[in-house]
Coordinates of C-alpha atoms and ligand atoms in Angstrom, one line a residue:
M1489 CA 97.6 98.5 88.3
C1490 CA 94.9 95.8 88.3
G1491 CA 91.5 96.5 86.9
I1492 CA 88.0 95.1 87.8
I1493 CA 84.9 95.1 85.7
G1494 CA 81.6 93.4 86.3
Y1495 CA 78.2 93.4 84.4
I1496 CA 74.7 92.1 85.3
G1497 CA 71.8 92.6 83.2
S1498 CA 69.8 91.2 80.2
K1499 CA 72.4 91.3 77.6
P1500 CA 75.5 88.9 77.0
A1501 CA 78.1 89.9 79.7
T1502 CA 81.3 89.1 77.7
P1503 CA 81.4 92.0 75.4
F1504 CA 81.0 94.4 78.3
L1505 CA 83.7 92.7 80.3
I1506 CA 86.2 92.7 77.4
E1507 CA 85.5 96.4 76.5
G1508 CA 85.8 97.5 80.1
L1509 CA 89.1 95.6 80.4
K1510 CA 90.4 97.3 77.3
R1511 CA 89.5 100.7 78.6
M1512 CA 91.6 99.9 81.7
E1513 CA 94.7 98.7 79.7
Y1514 CA 96.5 101.9 80.4
R1515 CA 96.7 101.1 84.2
G1516 CA 99.3 98.5 83.3
Y1517 CA 98.8 94.7 83.6
D1518 CA 100.3 91.4 82.8
S1519 CA 97.3 89.0 82.5
A1520 CA 93.5 89.1 82.2
G1521 CA 90.5 87.0 82.7
V1522 CA 86.7 86.7 82.9
A1523 CA 84.1 84.7 84.6
V1524 CA 80.5 84.4 83.4
C1525 CA 77.6 82.9 85.1
G1526 CA 76.0 80.6 82.3
G1527 CA 73.0 78.9 83.9
A1528 CA 74.1 76.3 86.5
E1529 CA 77.9 76.9 86.2
I1530 CA 80.5 79.6 86.0
I1531 CA 82.7 79.7 83.0
T1532 CA 86.2 81.3 83.2
R1533 CA 88.6 82.2 80.5
R1534 CA 91.9 83.6 81.4
A1535 CA 95.3 84.3 79.6
A1536 CA 98.7 85.7 80.4
G1537 CA 99.8 88.7 78.5
K1538 CA 97.5 91.2 76.6
I1539 CA 93.8 91.3 76.4
A1540 CA 94.0 90.1 72.7
R1541 CA 95.1 86.8 74.0
L1542 CA 92.0 86.5 76.2
E1543 CA 89.9 87.6 73.4
A1544 CA 91.4 84.7 71.2
A1545 CA 90.7 82.2 74.1
I1546 CA 87.1 83.3 74.3
A1547 CA 86.8 83.2 70.5
A1548 CA 88.0 79.6 70.6
R1549 CA 85.6 78.7 73.3
P1550 CA 82.9 81.3 73.7
V1551 CA 81.2 82.0 77.2
V1552 CA 77.6 82.8 77.4
G1553 CA 75.7 84.5 80.3
T1554 CA 74.3 87.9 81.5
C1555 CA 76.4 88.2 84.6
G1556 CA 80.1 88.2 84.9
V1557 CA 83.2 89.8 86.1
G1558 CA 86.6 90.6 84.5
H1559 CA 90.0 91.5 85.6
T1560 CA 93.3 92.7 84.5
R1561 CA 96.2 91.8 86.9
W1562 CA 99.4 93.5 87.6
A1563 CA 101.3 90.7 89.4
T1564 CA 102.1 91.1 93.1
H1565 CA 101.9 87.4 94.3
G1566 CA 103.1 84.9 91.7
P1567 CA 104.3 85.3 88.2
P1568 CA 102.0 86.7 85.4
T1569 CA 100.7 83.4 84.2
E1570 CA 97.3 82.0 83.2
R1571 CA 97.3 80.0 86.4
N1572 CA 97.7 83.1 88.4
A1573 CA 95.4 85.2 86.3
H1574 CA 92.0 86.2 87.8
P1575 CA 89.2 85.4 88.3
H1576 CA 90.0 82.6 90.9
L1577 CA 87.5 79.8 91.3
S1578 CA 86.6 78.0 94.7
G1579 CA 87.2 74.4 95.0
D1580 CA 83.8 73.4 93.9
D1581 CA 84.0 76.0 91.0
S1582 CA 80.9 77.6 92.5
V1583 CA 82.5 80.9 93.4
A1584 CA 84.6 83.3 91.2
V1585 CA 86.5 86.3 92.6
V1586 CA 88.4 89.0 91.1
H1587 CA 90.4 91.1 93.5
N1588 CA 92.7 94.2 93.6
G1589 CA 94.8 94.6 96.7
I1590 CA 96.8 92.3 98.9
I1591 CA 95.5 89.7 101.4
E1592 CA 98.2 90.0 104.1
N1593 CA 97.2 86.9 106.0
A1594 CA 96.8 84.8 103.0
N1595 CA 99.4 82.2 104.1
A1596 CA 97.5 81.6 107.3
L1597 CA 94.1 81.3 105.7
R1598 CA 95.6 79.0 103.1
A1599 CA 96.9 76.6 105.8
L1600 CA 93.4 76.6 107.4
L1601 CA 91.7 75.9 104.2
R1602 CA 94.2 73.2 103.4
E1603 CA 93.5 71.5 106.6
K1604 CA 89.8 71.5 105.5
G1605 CA 90.8 69.7 102.3
Y1606 CA 91.0 72.7 99.8
E1607 CA 93.5 72.4 97.1
F1608 CA 95.1 75.5 95.7
R1609 CA 95.7 76.0 92.0
S1610 CA 97.5 79.3 91.8
D1611 CA 100.3 81.2 93.7
T1612 CA 97.9 84.0 94.5
D1613 CA 96.5 85.5 97.7
T1614 CA 93.2 86.0 95.8
E1615 CA 92.3 82.4 95.5
V1616 CA 92.1 82.1 99.3
L1617 CA 89.1 84.4 99.0
A1618 CA 87.3 82.2 96.7
H1619 CA 87.7 79.0 98.8
L1620 CA 86.7 81.1 101.8
V1621 CA 83.5 82.2 100.5
Q1622 CA 82.7 78.7 99.5
E1623 CA 83.6 77.4 102.9
L1624 CA 81.3 80.1 104.6
Y1625 CA 78.4 80.0 102.2
E1626 CA 75.1 79.2 103.8
G1627 CA 72.6 80.4 101.3
S1628 CA 73.4 84.0 100.7
L1629 CA 76.5 85.1 98.7
E1630 CA 76.7 88.5 100.4
A1631 CA 76.5 86.9 103.8
A1632 CA 79.4 84.5 102.8
V1633 CA 81.5 87.3 101.5
L1634 CA 80.9 89.4 104.8
S1635 CA 81.9 86.4 106.8
A1636 CA 84.9 85.8 104.7
L1637 CA 86.1 89.5 104.9
R1638 CA 85.9 89.3 108.7
E1639 CA 88.7 86.7 108.4
V1640 CA 90.7 88.8 106.0
E1641 CA 93.5 91.3 106.9
G1642 CA 94.8 93.5 104.1
T1643 CA 93.4 95.5 101.3
Y1644 CA 90.8 94.6 98.7
G1645 CA 88.6 95.9 96.0
L1646 CA 86.7 92.7 94.9
A1647 CA 83.8 91.3 93.0
V1648 CA 82.3 87.9 93.6
V1649 CA 79.8 85.8 91.6
S1650 CA 78.5 82.5 92.4
S1651 CA 76.4 79.7 90.5
R1652 CA 74.8 78.8 93.9
D1653 CA 73.3 82.4 94.2
P1654 CA 73.1 83.7 90.7
G1655 CA 71.6 86.9 89.4
K1656 CA 73.9 89.1 91.7
I1657 CA 77.5 90.5 91.9
V1658 CA 78.7 91.1 95.5
A1659 CA 81.5 93.7 95.6
A1660 CA 83.5 94.9 98.5
R1661 CA 86.0 97.8 99.1
K1662 CA 88.8 98.3 101.5
G1663 CA 91.9 100.1 100.2
S1664 CA 91.2 99.7 96.6
P1665 CA 88.6 101.9 94.6
L1666 CA 85.4 100.5 93.4
L1667 CA 82.3 102.1 91.8
I1668 CA 78.9 100.9 90.8
G1669 CA 77.6 102.0 87.3
I1670 CA 73.9 102.4 87.2
G1671 CA 72.0 101.4 84.0
D1672 CA 68.5 100.8 82.9
G1673 CA 67.9 97.2 83.7
E1674 CA 71.7 96.5 84.1
H1675 CA 74.4 97.5 86.3
F1676 CA 78.2 97.5 86.4
I1677 CA 81.0 97.4 89.0
A1678 CA 84.4 98.7 88.2
S1679 CA 87.7 100.0 89.7
D1680 CA 87.8 102.9 87.1
A1681 CA 85.0 105.0 85.6
S1682 CA 86.5 104.7 82.2
A1683 CA 85.6 101.0 82.1
I1684 CA 81.8 101.8 82.0
L1685 CA 81.6 105.4 80.7
A1686 CA 80.4 104.2 77.3
H1687 CA 77.3 102.8 79.1
T1688 CA 76.5 105.2 82.0
R1689 CA 77.6 108.4 83.7
Q1690 CA 75.6 107.8 86.9
V1691 CA 78.0 106.2 89.3
V1692 CA 78.2 105.4 93.0
Y1693 CA 81.7 105.6 94.6
L1694 CA 81.9 102.8 97.2
D1695 CA 83.5 104.0 100.6
E1696 CA 86.0 102.1 102.7
G1697 CA 84.3 99.0 104.2
D1698 CA 81.3 99.0 101.9
V1699 CA 79.8 95.9 100.7
A1700 CA 77.5 96.1 97.6
V1701 CA 75.0 93.6 96.3
I1702 CA 74.4 94.5 92.6
T1703 CA 71.5 93.0 90.5
A1704 CA 70.3 93.8 87.2
D1705 CA 67.6 96.1 88.5
G1706 CA 69.5 97.7 91.4
Y1707 CA 71.9 97.8 94.1
R1708 CA 72.3 97.7 97.9
V1709 CA 75.2 98.9 99.8
L1710 CA 75.9 97.4 103.2
D1711 CA 78.3 98.0 106.0
V1712 CA 80.4 95.1 107.6
N1713 CA 77.3 94.2 109.8
A1714 CA 75.1 93.9 106.7
L1715 CA 73.2 97.1 107.8
P1716 CA 72.1 99.1 104.8
L1717 CA 74.0 102.3 103.9
S1718 CA 72.9 105.2 101.4
R1719 CA 75.5 106.3 99.1
R1720 CA 75.4 109.4 96.8
V1721 CA 74.9 109.0 93.0
D1722 CA 77.5 111.0 91.2
Q1723 CA 77.5 112.1 87.6
I1724 CA 80.9 111.6 85.5
D1725 CA 81.4 114.9 83.8
W1726 CA 84.3 113.9 81.5
D1727 CA 83.8 111.9 78.2
L1728 CA 85.5 109.1 76.4
G1729 CA 87.0 111.4 74.0
A1730 CA 89.1 112.6 77.0
I1731 CA 90.4 109.1 77.2
E1732 CA 91.0 108.5 73.5
R1733 CA 94.3 109.5 72.0
G1734 CA 92.6 112.2 69.8
G1735 CA 94.9 111.9 66.8
Y1736 CA 98.1 111.9 68.7
A1737 CA 100.5 108.9 68.5
H1738 CA 100.6 108.4 72.2
F1739 CA 98.4 109.3 75.1
M1740 CA 101.7 110.9 76.6
L1741 CA 102.0 113.4 73.7
K1742 CA 98.3 114.2 73.9
E1743 CA 98.7 114.9 77.5
I1744 CA 101.7 117.1 76.9
F1745 CA 99.9 119.1 74.4
E1746 CA 96.9 119.4 76.6
Q1747 CA 98.7 121.4 79.0
P1748 CA 97.6 124.9 78.1
Q1749 CA 94.1 123.8 78.8
T1750 CA 94.9 121.7 81.8
V1751 CA 96.7 124.5 83.4
E1752 CA 93.9 126.9 82.6
N1753 CA 91.5 124.4 84.1
A1754 CA 93.6 124.2 87.3
M1755 CA 93.3 127.9 87.6
R1756 CA 89.7 128.3 86.5
G1757 CA 87.7 130.3 89.0
R1758 CA 90.5 130.2 91.4
V1759 CA 92.8 133.2 90.6
I1760 CA 91.6 136.7 92.0
A1761 CA 94.1 138.7 90.1
D1762 CA 92.9 142.2 91.5
D1763 CA 93.5 141.1 95.1
G1764 CA 96.6 139.0 94.2
T1765 CA 95.2 135.9 95.8
S1766 CA 93.3 132.8 95.2
K1767 CA 89.9 131.2 96.0
L1768 CA 89.9 127.5 96.7
G1769 CA 86.5 126.1 97.5
G1770 CA 87.5 122.7 98.6
L1771 CA 90.2 123.7 101.2
N1772 CA 88.0 123.3 104.0
L1773 CA 90.4 125.4 106.2
S1774 CA 88.9 128.5 107.9
H1775 CA 91.0 131.7 108.2
D1776 CA 91.8 130.7 111.9
Q1777 CA 92.9 127.2 110.9
L1778 CA 95.1 128.5 108.2
M1779 CA 96.6 131.0 110.5
A1780 CA 97.1 128.3 113.2
I1781 CA 99.5 126.3 110.9
D1782 CA 102.9 126.4 112.1
N1783 CA 104.5 123.6 110.0
I1784 CA 103.7 121.9 106.8
I1785 CA 104.6 118.4 105.6
I1786 CA 104.1 117.6 101.9
T1787 CA 104.1 113.8 101.2
A1788 CA 104.0 112.1 97.8
C1789 CA 105.7 109.6 95.4
G1790 CA 107.5 109.9 92.2
T1791 CA 106.6 112.9 90.1
S1792 CA 104.2 114.1 92.8
W1793 CA 107.2 114.1 95.1
H1794 CA 108.9 116.5 92.7
S1795 CA 106.1 118.9 92.5
A1796 CA 106.1 118.7 96.4
L1797 CA 109.7 120.0 96.4
I1798 CA 108.6 123.0 94.3
G1799 CA 105.6 123.5 96.8
E1800 CA 108.3 123.5 99.6
M1801 CA 110.1 126.4 98.1
M1802 CA 107.1 128.4 97.2
I1803 CA 105.6 128.2 100.6
E1804 CA 108.7 128.8 102.6
E1805 CA 109.6 131.8 100.4
L1806 CA 106.2 133.4 100.4
C1807 CA 104.5 132.1 103.6
R1808 CA 107.6 131.8 105.8
I1809 CA 106.3 128.5 107.3
P1810 CA 108.7 125.5 107.6
V1811 CA 107.9 122.8 105.1
E1812 CA 109.2 119.1 105.1
V1813 CA 108.9 117.2 102.0
E1814 CA 108.6 113.5 102.5
Y1815 CA 108.7 110.3 100.5
A1816 CA 105.3 108.8 101.5
S1817 CA 106.9 105.4 101.6
E1818 CA 109.4 106.7 104.2
F1819 CA 107.1 109.0 106.2
R1820 CA 104.7 106.2 107.2
Y1821 CA 107.4 104.1 108.8
R1822 CA 109.4 106.6 110.8
N1823 CA 108.3 108.4 113.8
P1824 CA 107.5 111.8 112.3
I1825 CA 106.8 115.0 114.2
V1826 CA 103.3 115.9 113.6
T1827 CA 101.1 118.1 115.8
D1828 CA 97.5 119.5 115.6
R1829 CA 99.1 122.6 113.9
T1830 CA 100.8 120.6 111.2
L1831 CA 99.1 120.8 107.7
C1832 CA 100.0 117.6 105.7
I1833 CA 99.6 118.2 102.0
V1834 CA 99.1 115.0 100.0
I1835 CA 99.8 115.0 96.4
S1836 CA 98.7 112.2 94.2
Q1837 CA 97.5 112.2 90.5
S1838 CA 95.7 108.9 90.9
G1839 CA 94.5 109.5 94.4
E1840 CA 95.2 105.7 94.9
T1841 CA 99.0 105.4 95.5
A1842 CA 99.2 103.0 98.4
D1843 CA 102.1 104.5 100.1
T1844 CA 100.7 108.1 99.8
L1845 CA 97.3 106.9 101.1
A1846 CA 98.9 105.3 104.0
A1847 CA 101.0 108.3 104.9
M1848 CA 98.0 110.5 104.8
R1849 CA 96.3 108.2 107.2
E1850 CA 99.3 108.2 109.5
A1851 CA 99.4 112.0 109.5
K1852 CA 95.7 112.1 110.4
R1853 CA 96.1 109.7 113.0
R1854 CA 98.8 111.8 114.6
G1855 CA 96.5 114.9 114.5
A1856 CA 97.5 116.7 111.3
R1857 CA 94.9 118.3 109.0
T1858 CA 95.3 116.9 105.5
L1859 CA 94.8 118.6 102.1
G1860 CA 94.8 116.4 99.1
L1861 CA 96.0 117.7 95.7
V1862 CA 94.5 114.9 93.6
N1863 CA 93.4 114.6 89.9
V1864 CA 91.0 111.7 90.0
V1865 CA 87.7 112.8 91.4
G1866 CA 86.3 110.4 93.9
S1867 CA 89.6 108.6 94.4
T1868 CA 90.4 107.3 97.8
I1869 CA 92.7 110.1 98.9
A1870 CA 90.2 112.7 97.5
R1871 CA 87.5 111.0 99.6
E1872 CA 89.5 110.6 102.9
D1873 CA 91.4 114.0 103.0
D1874 CA 90.1 116.8 105.3
G1875 CA 90.0 119.2 102.3
G1876 CA 91.3 119.1 98.8
I1877 CA 92.3 120.9 95.5
Y1878 CA 91.3 119.0 92.4
L1879 CA 93.8 119.4 89.6
H1880 CA 91.0 119.2 86.9
A1881 CA 93.5 117.8 84.4
G1882 CA 91.2 115.2 83.1
P1883 CA 92.2 111.5 82.9
E1884 CA 96.0 111.0 82.7
I1885 CA 96.4 107.9 80.7
G1886 CA 100.2 107.8 79.9
V1887 CA 102.0 106.1 82.7
A1888 CA 104.6 109.1 82.7
S1889 CA 102.9 111.8 84.4
T1890 CA 103.1 115.1 82.6
K1891 CA 99.9 117.4 82.7
A1892 CA 99.3 116.3 86.3
F1893 CA 102.8 117.6 87.2
T1894 CA 102.3 121.1 85.8
S1895 CA 98.8 121.2 87.3
Q1896 CA 100.2 120.1 90.7
V1897 CA 102.6 123.1 90.6
V1898 CA 99.9 125.4 89.8
A1899 CA 97.7 124.1 92.5
L1900 CA 100.6 124.6 94.9
A1901 CA 101.0 128.1 93.7
L1902 CA 97.5 128.8 94.2
F1903 CA 97.5 127.6 97.8
T1904 CA 100.7 129.3 98.5
L1905 CA 99.3 132.6 97.1
K1906 CA 96.2 132.3 99.3
L1907 CA 98.1 131.5 102.4
A1908 CA 100.9 134.1 101.7
R1909 CA 98.5 136.9 101.3
K1910 CA 96.9 136.0 104.8
R1911 CA 100.4 136.1 106.3
G1912 CA 101.9 139.3 105.0
L1913 CA 102.7 138.9 101.4
S1914 CA 102.0 142.3 99.7
V1915 CA 99.1 142.8 97.4
T1916 CA 101.5 144.0 94.7
R1917 CA 103.6 140.9 94.9
G1918 CA 100.5 138.8 94.9
I1919 CA 99.1 140.6 91.8
E1920 CA 102.4 139.9 90.1
I1921 CA 102.2 136.2 90.8
A1922 CA 98.5 136.1 89.9
H1923 CA 99.1 137.7 86.5
A1924 CA 102.2 135.4 85.9
L1925 CA 99.8 132.5 86.5
A1926 CA 97.3 133.8 84.1
A1927 CA 99.9 134.1 81.5
L1928 CA 101.1 130.5 81.8
P1929 CA 98.6 128.8 79.2
D1930 CA 99.8 131.1 76.3
Q1931 CA 103.4 130.7 77.4
I1932 CA 103.0 126.9 77.3
R1933 CA 101.5 127.2 73.8
D1934 CA 104.5 129.0 72.8
V1935 CA 106.7 126.3 74.2
L1936 CA 104.9 123.6 72.4
S1937 CA 104.9 125.4 69.2
R1938 CA 108.6 124.7 69.1
A1939 CA 108.3 121.0 70.0
D1940 CA 110.2 120.2 66.8
Q1941 CA 113.3 121.6 68.4
M1942 CA 113.2 119.1 71.3
E1943 CA 112.7 116.4 68.6
Q1944 CA 115.8 117.3 66.8
I1945 CA 117.8 117.4 70.0
A1946 CA 116.3 113.9 70.8
E1947 CA 117.6 112.7 67.6
E1948 CA 121.1 113.6 68.5
F1949 CA 121.0 111.7 71.8
K1950 CA 118.6 108.9 71.3
R1951 CA 121.6 106.5 71.7
A1952 CA 123.1 108.1 74.9
P1953 CA 123.6 105.4 77.7
N1954 CA 123.4 108.0 80.4
F1955 CA 122.1 111.5 81.1
L1956 CA 122.7 114.0 83.7
Y1957 CA 120.2 116.7 84.6
L1958 CA 121.2 119.8 86.6
G1959 CA 119.3 122.7 88.1
R1960 CA 119.1 125.0 91.1
G1961 CA 116.4 126.4 93.4
V1962 CA 112.9 125.5 92.1
N1963 CA 114.5 124.0 89.2
F1964 CA 116.4 121.4 91.0
P1965 CA 113.1 119.5 91.1
V1966 CA 112.6 120.0 87.5
A1967 CA 116.0 118.4 86.8
L1968 CA 114.9 115.4 89.0
E1969 CA 111.6 115.3 87.0
G1970 CA 113.3 115.5 83.6
A1971 CA 115.5 112.6 84.6
L1972 CA 112.5 110.6 85.8
K1973 CA 110.7 111.2 82.5
L1974 CA 113.5 110.0 80.5
K1975 CA 114.3 106.9 82.6
E1976 CA 110.9 105.6 82.9
I1977 CA 110.0 105.7 79.3
S1978 CA 113.2 105.4 77.3
Y1979 CA 115.0 103.1 79.9
I1980 CA 118.1 105.3 79.7
H1981 CA 119.9 105.8 83.0
A1982 CA 119.3 109.5 84.0
E1983 CA 120.2 111.3 87.2
G1984 CA 118.9 114.7 88.4
Y1985 CA 121.3 116.6 90.7
P1986 CA 121.5 120.1 92.3
A1987 CA 123.8 122.0 89.7
A1988 CA 126.3 122.9 92.4
E1989 CA 126.4 119.5 94.1
M1990 CA 127.5 118.0 90.7
K1991 CA 131.2 119.0 91.8
H1992 CA 130.9 116.5 94.8
G1993 CA 131.0 113.4 92.8
P1994 CA 128.9 113.2 89.5
I1995 CA 131.4 115.5 87.8
A1996 CA 133.6 112.5 87.5
L1997 CA 131.0 111.2 84.9
I1998 CA 131.5 114.0 82.7
D1999 CA 133.0 113.4 79.4
E2000 CA 132.2 113.9 75.7
M2001 CA 129.8 110.9 75.9
M2002 CA 127.7 112.5 78.8
P2003 CA 124.8 114.6 77.8
V2004 CA 124.2 117.2 80.5
V2005 CA 120.7 118.9 80.7
F2006 CA 120.9 122.3 82.5
V2007 CA 117.6 123.8 83.6
A2008 CA 118.8 127.4 83.5
P2009 CA 116.3 130.1 83.1
H2010 CA 117.2 133.5 83.9
D2011 CA 116.3 133.5 87.6
A2012 CA 118.0 134.7 90.7
V2013 CA 120.6 131.8 90.6
F2014 CA 121.2 132.1 86.9
E2015 CA 124.9 133.3 87.3
K2016 CA 125.6 130.5 89.6
V2017 CA 124.3 127.9 87.1
V2018 CA 126.7 129.5 84.4
S2019 CA 129.5 128.7 86.5
N2020 CA 128.4 125.0 86.5
V2021 CA 127.8 125.1 82.9
Q2022 CA 131.5 126.2 82.5
E2023 CA 132.6 123.4 84.8
V2024 CA 130.9 120.9 82.5
K2025 CA 132.1 122.4 79.4
A2026 CA 135.8 122.3 80.6
R2027 CA 135.3 118.5 80.8
K2028 CA 133.7 118.2 77.4
G2029 CA 130.2 117.5 78.4
N2030 CA 127.5 117.8 75.8
I2031 CA 125.4 120.6 77.1
I2032 CA 121.7 121.1 76.5
A2033 CA 120.4 124.2 78.1
I2034 CA 116.8 125.2 78.9
T2035 CA 116.9 128.8 79.3
S2036 CA 114.8 132.0 79.1
R2037 CA 116.6 134.6 77.0
D2038 CA 119.5 135.3 74.8
E2039 CA 122.2 134.7 77.2
P2040 CA 125.6 136.1 76.2
A2041 CA 127.0 134.2 79.3
L2042 CA 126.0 131.0 77.7
A2043 CA 127.4 131.8 74.3
G2044 CA 130.0 129.2 73.2
L2045 CA 129.2 127.0 76.2
V2046 CA 126.1 125.1 75.3
D2047 CA 125.8 122.7 72.4
Y2048 CA 121.8 122.8 72.3
E2049 CA 119.5 125.5 73.7
F2050 CA 115.8 125.7 74.1
R2051 CA 114.2 129.0 75.2
I2052 CA 111.2 129.2 77.5
P2053 CA 109.3 132.5 78.1
E2054 CA 110.0 134.4 81.3
T2055 CA 107.9 134.3 84.3
V2056 CA 108.2 134.8 88.1
D2057 CA 111.0 132.5 89.3
L2058 CA 108.7 130.2 91.4
L2059 CA 106.6 129.4 88.2
T2060 CA 109.5 128.6 86.0
P2061 CA 109.1 124.8 86.7
V2062 CA 105.8 124.8 84.8
L2063 CA 107.6 126.1 81.6
A2064 CA 110.9 124.5 82.0
S2065 CA 109.5 120.9 82.6
I2066 CA 107.7 120.9 79.2
P2067 CA 110.7 120.7 77.0
L2068 CA 112.1 118.0 79.3
Q2069 CA 108.8 116.0 78.8
L2070 CA 109.2 116.3 75.0
L2071 CA 112.9 115.3 75.1
A2072 CA 112.0 112.2 77.0
Y2073 CA 109.0 111.4 74.8
Y2074 CA 110.8 111.8 71.4
I2075 CA 114.0 109.8 72.8
A2076 CA 111.6 107.1 73.9
V2077 CA 109.7 106.9 70.5
K2078 CA 113.0 107.0 68.6
R2079 CA 114.1 104.0 70.7
G2080 CA 110.9 102.2 70.0
A2081 CA 110.0 102.1 73.6
N2082 CA 106.2 101.5 74.7
V2083 CA 105.8 105.1 75.7
D2084 CA 102.5 104.9 77.3
Q2085 CA 102.9 101.7 79.0
P2086 CA 106.6 101.3 79.9
R2087 CA 107.9 98.0 81.0
N2088 CA 107.5 97.2 84.8
L2089 CA 105.6 100.3 85.5
A2090 CA 101.8 100.9 86.4
K2091 CA 99.9 104.1 86.3
S2092 CA 98.7 103.8 89.7
V2093 CA 100.9 101.9 92.4
T2094 CA 98.2 100.6 94.6
V2095 CA 100.4 98.2 96.5
E2096 CA 103.3 98.9 98.9
Ligands
AGP1459 C1 105.6 109.5 87.1 O1 105.8 109.7 85.8 C2 105.4 108.0 87.5 N1 104.5 107.5 86.8 C3 105.3 107.8 89.0 O2 106.4 108.3 89.7 C4 104.1 108.5 89.8 O3 104.3 109.9 89.7 C5 104.0 108.0 91.2 O4 103.7 106.6 91.1 C6 103.0 108.8 92.1 O5 101.6 108.5 91.5 P1 100.4 109.4 92.0 O6 100.8 110.8 91.7 O7 99.3 108.9 91.3 O8 100.4 109.2 93.4

């Protein structure tokens, strides 16, 4: 997704801008640029492709100044070319804008501005903002920006500089995150804390509708009517090391191997083993409110939607409350049944996924209480939900979500445990689950200690054109997740299916060329899965089984087997998903794919 960085202080701005843009490369982008205020004019340098090309352009023609903004763009309007790269300049080159989000009425504004003689040099919606600010400028940049935003429909995180009102950056946020970094005699604006963490840990997260005026010596936050607002200063508590690769070949591999710690972090201080329950500080739901819930909706996208499916089975089995899992993109556009006794659980690693954010807002509008399971602290979903459970997984840099998924499943288990124990689950059963949760980190270490087995299997199947993943019960979503991991980083077509459902169509695909991954731990439906394994074997399918003990029933049926430790059925997804993460990772590496930044994908999809 797009990244924004701005610097204003007493030092040259360009190095800060380039460094910040590099820290945000993981978000996915296809062009980049900077605008620096150098005396009486604004100088821009932009380039399609990677930041290295922008650096070359700057090396060829340096830009000097102590105030500037930078941007990495993930194309939404117009192809990823230099012409469309941000920053965009106003007609008289006095205003430069970088922007995340979508200006939905850009065409109407473009027509109005053309009538006033403005000429457009790009295909982007953002350029409209630059001309509009110029058009409405009457001596104050922030006043011009506020006037312009009153004309705008859509979403934005933006930063604006002007040669007519130098010495300040004006920033505004509506639907796309922005934060101010506080320095000594210098200040920053950024869409992602990692862009400025090398320089400050003191940040101010802007709220929806905020406009900020940032100078070298300070900042002011205003509302849409230019009235001053006070905003809390937060301290960032993770360090750059957390977003460096730490010796691993890829961020994704690092994050797979972080899972013993991240699962531990997700549970830290939250498991009350002796009572078989959990303690969740941010739930913001009283006992009575919890007891009043008579239906739950879980909404999310992608991998987070897969953990939602697992949450559905956990909650229905242990809490006996009906749960609906909804694709966020579907939920927001249909007429869902939501009452004031509905709890809407919103799952999002980034906390910025546009569809998920919109679905949460729609659920709130219809009267539901919302509970966010989010990883990124201070993200929009985390700031707008009624209560939350942070995943504490640390920054997830690899586009393919791994540690966030297992932490989501753990967070759902913690919530389920708390609610279930209030609604009749026995203390004995609760203690059993609590102990199983506590055992997970070491069990994950055991799985990871045998990662080489998955690398060997990956070697066998790295050229397969298709894969089928099959599972039942809580491991059907694991089959979906395993298929998603493989397809999104290796570009091999892969499909997840309920194991029994395979007979109703996909079985036609089975032959000796089709690798079939069975997620088959020894759980309540294991014998049923064995029947499905036999059906595939009878058709010469290549079978890879993720199972949990030496199973005579599988002897002679499977071609490759990976054992996971045993745990309570509802928690098997935490362990079963990890070998599938490794399988996808090793196949992708062997195919020479860009594992951390797969083509066409972004880490956070902040557009519809
Ligand atoms: C998962 O590997 C993908 N990168 C993608 O499906 C992701 O899970 C989805 O975009 C949702 O992101 P979120 O959890 O940040 O909302």
